[in-house]
Amino acid sequence: MLSHPHEVFLEVAQRLSFTKASQALFISQSAVSKQVKALEEHYKTGLFERMGSSIQLTPAGLKLYQKLLQAKQLQQELHQEMSELSTAFAPAMHLLIGASTTISLYVLPPVVSAYLRLHPNRQLSLKNRNSDNILRALLDHEIELGIIEGIHKVSNVTYTPLLTDDVVAVCAAHNPLEHRTLEVHDLLTTPLALREDGSGTLAVLEEALARHRIKLAALPVRVRMGGTEALKNFVRVDSCLAFLPRQAVTKELASGEFSEVKINNFPLKREFNFIQRKGTENNAPYKDFLLFTKRYYSQKA
């Protein structure tokens, strides 16, 4: 770190003004002159040449100025390198997080990548299960933070909203259902492929059917698939209609591989929520990740 007289000299040399240097350093002009004079006595040579109302660096002053700039640069580089070493050798912090399938596959990957770039001394384990199993993992202390679909009535869990997504009815291209608009009662005669019990996507569908006084058991469900990707792969080769998160089929709908089938008066929206055990909400690294994720998606909204 440069001495105070050298810092004062640098300010004068950069501004070529004792008055401006004193204003920038919040000290009197006489104090600036005193520090410069002390350096001139130390080096036994003049550092500034007075030319009327202005000043110029002498050859000795210019040499000192150049060397001090190099010293400042080395000081900054050393500080940066020491900070990086401190971070590199800091004990890694391991976050245990769980999320439902849609969140794990389509929502969290870019967030986790950005978060770990910002916190290189942290590690993260992500469990990918359906919403019911993520809630169970939280209650069993397998994870400390979860993200699931909907709200389950569990008294010792707190919920923090993350984002909203649609569930859409889709079929493969060239399916007879393509470009059709259905009524809700048409679902009673349409072969369906659905997610497994415990899936948040399935829960949203059941709730919507209940509003129309239709039970899931009344529908012609040909297959239940455990996982979004498995269901997508089945739809690609079959004539069934499937209900899938929009987040999961954005690319397929854009490319024309899948077609969205409209169903009148049948909105399917779901909320993704963070879940934490009550009393753990202020656990610093998890609170940090929660807030980071909310900011990430609020900026993209």
Coordinates of C-alpha atoms in Angstrom, one line a residue:
M1 CA 0.0 0.0 0.0
L2 CA 1.4 3.4 -1.0
S3 CA 2.3 5.9 1.8
H4 CA 0.2 8.9 2.3
P5 CA 2.7 11.3 0.8
H6 CA 2.9 9.1 -2.3
E7 CA -0.9 9.1 -2.6
V8 CA -1.0 12.9 -2.4
F9 CA 1.8 13.1 -5.0
L10 CA -0.2 10.9 -7.4
E11 CA -3.3 13.0 -7.1
V12 CA -1.3 16.2 -7.8
A13 CA 0.5 14.5 -10.7
Q14 CA -2.7 13.3 -12.3
R15 CA -4.5 16.7 -12.0
L16 CA -1.4 18.9 -12.3
S17 CA -3.0 21.2 -9.7
F18 CA -2.4 21.5 -6.0
T19 CA -5.9 23.1 -5.6
K20 CA -7.8 20.3 -7.4
A21 CA -5.8 17.6 -5.6
S22 CA -6.6 19.2 -2.2
Q23 CA -10.3 19.2 -3.2
A24 CA -10.2 15.6 -4.3
L25 CA -8.4 14.5 -1.1
F26 CA -10.5 16.7 1.2
I27 CA -7.4 18.3 2.8
S28 CA -6.0 21.8 2.7
Q29 CA -3.8 23.0 -0.1
S30 CA -1.1 23.8 2.4
A31 CA -1.2 20.1 3.6
V32 CA -0.8 19.0 -0.1
S33 CA 2.2 21.2 -0.5
K34 CA 3.7 20.0 2.7
Q35 CA 3.5 16.3 1.6
V36 CA 5.0 17.0 -1.8
K37 CA 7.8 19.0 -0.2
A38 CA 8.5 16.1 2.2
L39 CA 8.9 13.8 -0.8
E40 CA 11.2 16.2 -2.6
E41 CA 13.4 16.3 0.5
H42 CA 13.3 12.5 0.7
Y43 CA 14.3 12.0 -2.9
K44 CA 16.6 15.1 -2.8
T45 CA 15.2 16.4 -6.1
G46 CA 12.3 18.6 -7.4
L47 CA 9.2 16.7 -8.5
F48 CA 7.2 19.7 -10.0
E49 CA 8.3 22.7 -12.0
R50 CA 6.3 25.8 -11.2
M51 CA 5.4 27.7 -14.4
G52 CA 3.4 30.8 -13.3
S53 CA -0.1 29.6 -12.3
S54 CA 0.5 26.0 -13.6
I55 CA 2.8 23.1 -12.8
Q56 CA 4.5 20.4 -14.8
L57 CA 6.3 17.2 -13.7
T58 CA 10.1 17.3 -13.7
P59 CA 11.9 14.3 -15.2
A60 CA 12.3 13.0 -11.7
G61 CA 8.6 13.6 -11.0
L62 CA 7.6 11.8 -14.2
K63 CA 9.8 8.8 -13.3
L64 CA 8.2 8.7 -9.8
Y65 CA 4.7 9.0 -11.3
Q66 CA 5.3 6.1 -13.7
K67 CA 6.7 3.9 -11.0
L68 CA 3.9 4.6 -8.6
L69 CA 1.3 3.8 -11.3
Q70 CA 3.1 0.4 -11.8
A71 CA 3.0 -0.1 -8.0
K72 CA -0.7 0.6 -7.9
Q73 CA -1.3 -1.9 -10.7
L74 CA 0.7 -4.6 -8.9
Q75 CA -1.2 -3.8 -5.7
Q76 CA -4.5 -4.3 -7.4
E77 CA -3.4 -7.6 -9.1
L78 CA -2.1 -8.9 -5.8
H79 CA -5.4 -8.1 -4.1
Q80 CA -7.3 -9.9 -6.9
E81 CA -5.1 -13.0 -6.8
M82 CA -5.3 -13.2 -3.0
S83 CA -9.1 -12.9 -3.1
E84 CA -9.2 -15.8 -5.7
L85 CA -7.0 -17.9 -3.5
S86 CA -9.1 -17.2 -0.5
T87 CA -12.2 -18.3 -2.4
A88 CA -10.5 -21.3 -3.9
F89 CA -9.4 -22.7 -0.5
A90 CA -12.6 -21.8 1.4
P91 CA -14.5 -24.8 2.5
A92 CA -17.2 -25.7 0.0
M93 CA -20.8 -25.2 1.1
H94 CA -23.2 -28.0 -0.1
L95 CA -26.8 -27.1 -0.8
L96 CA -29.4 -29.9 -0.7
I97 CA -32.3 -28.9 -2.9
G98 CA -35.2 -30.9 -4.5
A99 CA -37.6 -30.0 -7.2
S100 CA -40.5 -31.5 -9.1
T101 CA -39.8 -32.9 -12.6
T102 CA -40.7 -29.8 -14.6
I103 CA -38.7 -27.5 -12.4
S104 CA -35.7 -29.8 -12.4
L105 CA -35.6 -30.3 -16.1
Y106 CA -36.7 -27.0 -17.6
V107 CA -36.6 -24.2 -15.0
L108 CA -33.6 -24.7 -12.7
P109 CA -30.6 -25.6 -14.9
P110 CA -29.9 -22.1 -16.1
V111 CA -30.5 -20.7 -12.6
V112 CA -28.1 -23.2 -11.0
S113 CA -25.4 -22.5 -13.6
A114 CA -25.6 -18.8 -13.0
Y115 CA -25.7 -19.2 -9.2
L116 CA -22.6 -21.4 -9.1
R117 CA -20.7 -19.0 -11.4
L118 CA -21.4 -16.4 -8.8
H119 CA -20.6 -18.7 -5.8
P120 CA -17.7 -20.9 -7.0
N121 CA -17.1 -22.2 -3.4
R122 CA -20.6 -23.7 -3.3
Q123 CA -21.9 -27.1 -4.5
L124 CA -25.5 -28.2 -5.1
S125 CA -27.3 -31.5 -5.1
L126 CA -30.6 -31.5 -6.8
K127 CA -33.2 -34.3 -6.3
N128 CA -35.7 -34.7 -9.2
R129 CA -38.9 -36.3 -8.0
N130 CA -42.6 -35.6 -8.3
S131 CA -44.2 -33.0 -6.0
D132 CA -45.4 -35.4 -3.4
N133 CA -42.0 -37.0 -3.1
I134 CA -40.2 -33.7 -2.9
L135 CA -42.4 -32.7 0.0
R136 CA -41.7 -36.0 1.7
A137 CA -38.0 -35.5 1.2
L138 CA -38.2 -32.1 2.8
L139 CA -40.1 -33.4 5.8
D140 CA -37.6 -36.3 6.1
H141 CA -34.6 -33.8 6.1
E142 CA -33.2 -35.2 2.9
I143 CA -33.3 -31.7 1.5
E144 CA -33.4 -28.2 3.0
L145 CA -35.3 -26.4 0.2
G146 CA -37.8 -27.7 -2.3
I147 CA -39.7 -26.4 -5.3
I148 CA -43.0 -28.1 -6.1
E149 CA -46.3 -27.5 -7.9
G150 CA -49.3 -26.2 -5.9
I151 CA -49.7 -26.0 -2.2
H152 CA -50.1 -29.1 0.0
K153 CA -51.9 -28.6 3.3
V154 CA -49.0 -29.4 5.6
S155 CA -48.9 -27.3 8.8
N156 CA -45.1 -27.2 9.4
V157 CA -44.1 -26.1 5.8
T158 CA -43.9 -22.6 4.5
Y159 CA -44.6 -21.7 0.9
T160 CA -43.0 -18.9 -1.2
P161 CA -44.3 -18.3 -4.8
L162 CA -41.8 -18.7 -7.6
L163 CA -43.7 -18.6 -11.0
T164 CA -46.8 -19.6 -12.8
D165 CA -47.0 -22.1 -15.7
D166 CA -49.7 -23.5 -17.9
V167 CA -50.5 -27.2 -18.4
V168 CA -51.5 -27.8 -22.1
A169 CA -53.1 -30.6 -24.0
V170 CA -50.9 -31.8 -26.7
C171 CA -50.7 -34.5 -29.4
A172 CA -48.1 -35.5 -32.0
A173 CA -48.1 -33.9 -35.4
H174 CA -50.5 -35.4 -37.9
N175 CA -52.7 -36.8 -35.1
P176 CA -56.4 -36.5 -36.0
L177 CA -56.7 -34.3 -32.9
E178 CA -54.3 -31.7 -34.4
H179 CA -55.7 -28.2 -34.8
R180 CA -59.0 -29.3 -33.2
T181 CA -60.8 -27.5 -30.4
L182 CA -62.4 -29.8 -27.9
E183 CA -65.2 -29.3 -25.3
V184 CA -64.5 -30.7 -21.8
H185 CA -67.0 -33.6 -22.3
D186 CA -64.9 -34.7 -25.3
L187 CA -62.3 -35.9 -22.8
L188 CA -64.7 -38.7 -21.8
T189 CA -64.1 -40.3 -25.3
T190 CA -60.5 -39.2 -26.0
P191 CA -57.7 -41.7 -25.3
L192 CA -55.3 -40.1 -22.8
A193 CA -51.8 -40.5 -21.6
L194 CA -51.2 -39.0 -18.2
R195 CA -48.6 -38.6 -15.5
E196 CA -48.4 -40.8 -12.4
D197 CA -50.1 -40.3 -9.1
G198 CA -48.4 -37.6 -7.0
S199 CA -47.5 -35.5 -10.0
G200 CA -48.3 -31.8 -9.8
T201 CA -49.4 -31.8 -13.4
L202 CA -51.9 -34.6 -12.7
A203 CA -53.2 -32.7 -9.6
V204 CA -53.9 -29.6 -11.8
L205 CA -55.9 -31.7 -14.2
E206 CA -57.9 -33.4 -11.5
E207 CA -58.8 -30.0 -9.9
A208 CA -59.9 -28.7 -13.3
L209 CA -62.0 -31.8 -14.0
A210 CA -63.6 -31.5 -10.5
R211 CA -64.8 -28.0 -11.4
H212 CA -66.8 -29.7 -14.3
R213 CA -67.9 -32.5 -12.0
I214 CA -65.9 -35.1 -13.8
K215 CA -63.8 -37.7 -12.1
L216 CA -60.4 -38.7 -13.4
A217 CA -61.5 -42.4 -13.2
A218 CA -64.2 -41.6 -15.8
L219 CA -61.6 -40.8 -18.5
P220 CA -60.3 -43.3 -21.0
V221 CA -56.7 -43.3 -19.7
R222 CA -54.6 -45.7 -21.7
V223 CA -51.3 -45.2 -20.0
R224 CA -49.7 -43.5 -16.9
M225 CA -46.0 -42.5 -17.3
G226 CA -43.6 -41.7 -14.5
G227 CA -41.9 -38.5 -15.6
T228 CA -42.4 -35.7 -18.2
E229 CA -39.8 -36.9 -20.7
A230 CA -41.2 -40.5 -20.7
L231 CA -44.7 -39.0 -21.4
K232 CA -43.4 -36.8 -24.2
N233 CA -41.6 -39.8 -25.8
F234 CA -44.8 -41.8 -25.6
V235 CA -46.9 -39.0 -27.2
R236 CA -44.4 -38.8 -30.1
V237 CA -45.2 -42.4 -31.2
D238 CA -48.9 -42.7 -30.1
S239 CA -52.3 -41.2 -30.9
C240 CA -53.1 -40.3 -27.3
L241 CA -53.7 -36.8 -26.0
A242 CA -51.5 -35.8 -23.1
F243 CA -51.4 -33.0 -20.6
L244 CA -48.0 -31.5 -20.2
P245 CA -46.4 -28.4 -18.7
R246 CA -45.9 -25.7 -21.4
Q247 CA -42.4 -25.2 -20.1
A248 CA -41.7 -28.8 -21.0
V249 CA -43.0 -28.7 -24.6
T250 CA -42.0 -25.2 -25.7
K251 CA -39.5 -26.5 -28.3
E252 CA -41.8 -29.2 -29.6
L253 CA -44.7 -26.8 -30.1
A254 CA -42.4 -24.2 -31.8
S255 CA -40.9 -26.9 -34.2
G256 CA -44.4 -28.4 -35.1
E257 CA -43.5 -31.8 -33.6
F258 CA -46.3 -31.4 -31.1
S259 CA -49.6 -29.6 -31.6
E260 CA -51.6 -27.8 -28.8
V261 CA -55.2 -29.0 -28.6
K262 CA -57.5 -26.2 -27.3
I263 CA -60.2 -27.2 -24.8
N264 CA -62.9 -24.6 -24.3
N265 CA -63.5 -23.3 -20.7
F266 CA -60.7 -25.6 -19.3
P267 CA -57.8 -23.4 -18.1
L268 CA -55.0 -25.3 -16.5
K269 CA -52.7 -23.1 -14.5
R270 CA -50.4 -24.1 -11.7
E271 CA -48.1 -22.3 -9.3
F272 CA -44.6 -23.3 -8.5
N273 CA -43.6 -22.7 -4.9
F274 CA -40.5 -23.0 -2.8
I275 CA -41.1 -25.1 0.3
Q276 CA -39.2 -25.0 3.6
R277 CA -39.7 -26.5 7.0
K278 CA -40.9 -23.8 9.4
G279 CA -38.1 -22.3 11.3
T280 CA -35.5 -22.8 8.6
E281 CA -36.6 -19.9 6.4
N282 CA -33.6 -17.7 7.4
N283 CA -30.9 -20.3 6.7
A284 CA -28.5 -18.0 4.9
P285 CA -27.3 -20.0 1.8
Y286 CA -30.8 -21.4 1.1
K287 CA -32.4 -18.0 1.5
D288 CA -29.8 -16.6 -0.8
F289 CA -30.5 -19.2 -3.5
L290 CA -34.3 -18.6 -3.1
L291 CA -33.9 -14.9 -3.7
F292 CA -31.5 -15.4 -6.5
T293 CA -33.9 -17.7 -8.3
K294 CA -36.8 -15.3 -7.9
R295 CA -34.7 -12.4 -9.2
Y296 CA -33.6 -14.5 -12.2
Y297 CA -37.1 -15.2 -13.3
S298 CA -38.5 -11.8 -12.5
Q299 CA -35.9 -10.3 -14.8
K300 CA -37.0 -12.6 -17.6
A301 CA -40.7 -11.9 -17.1

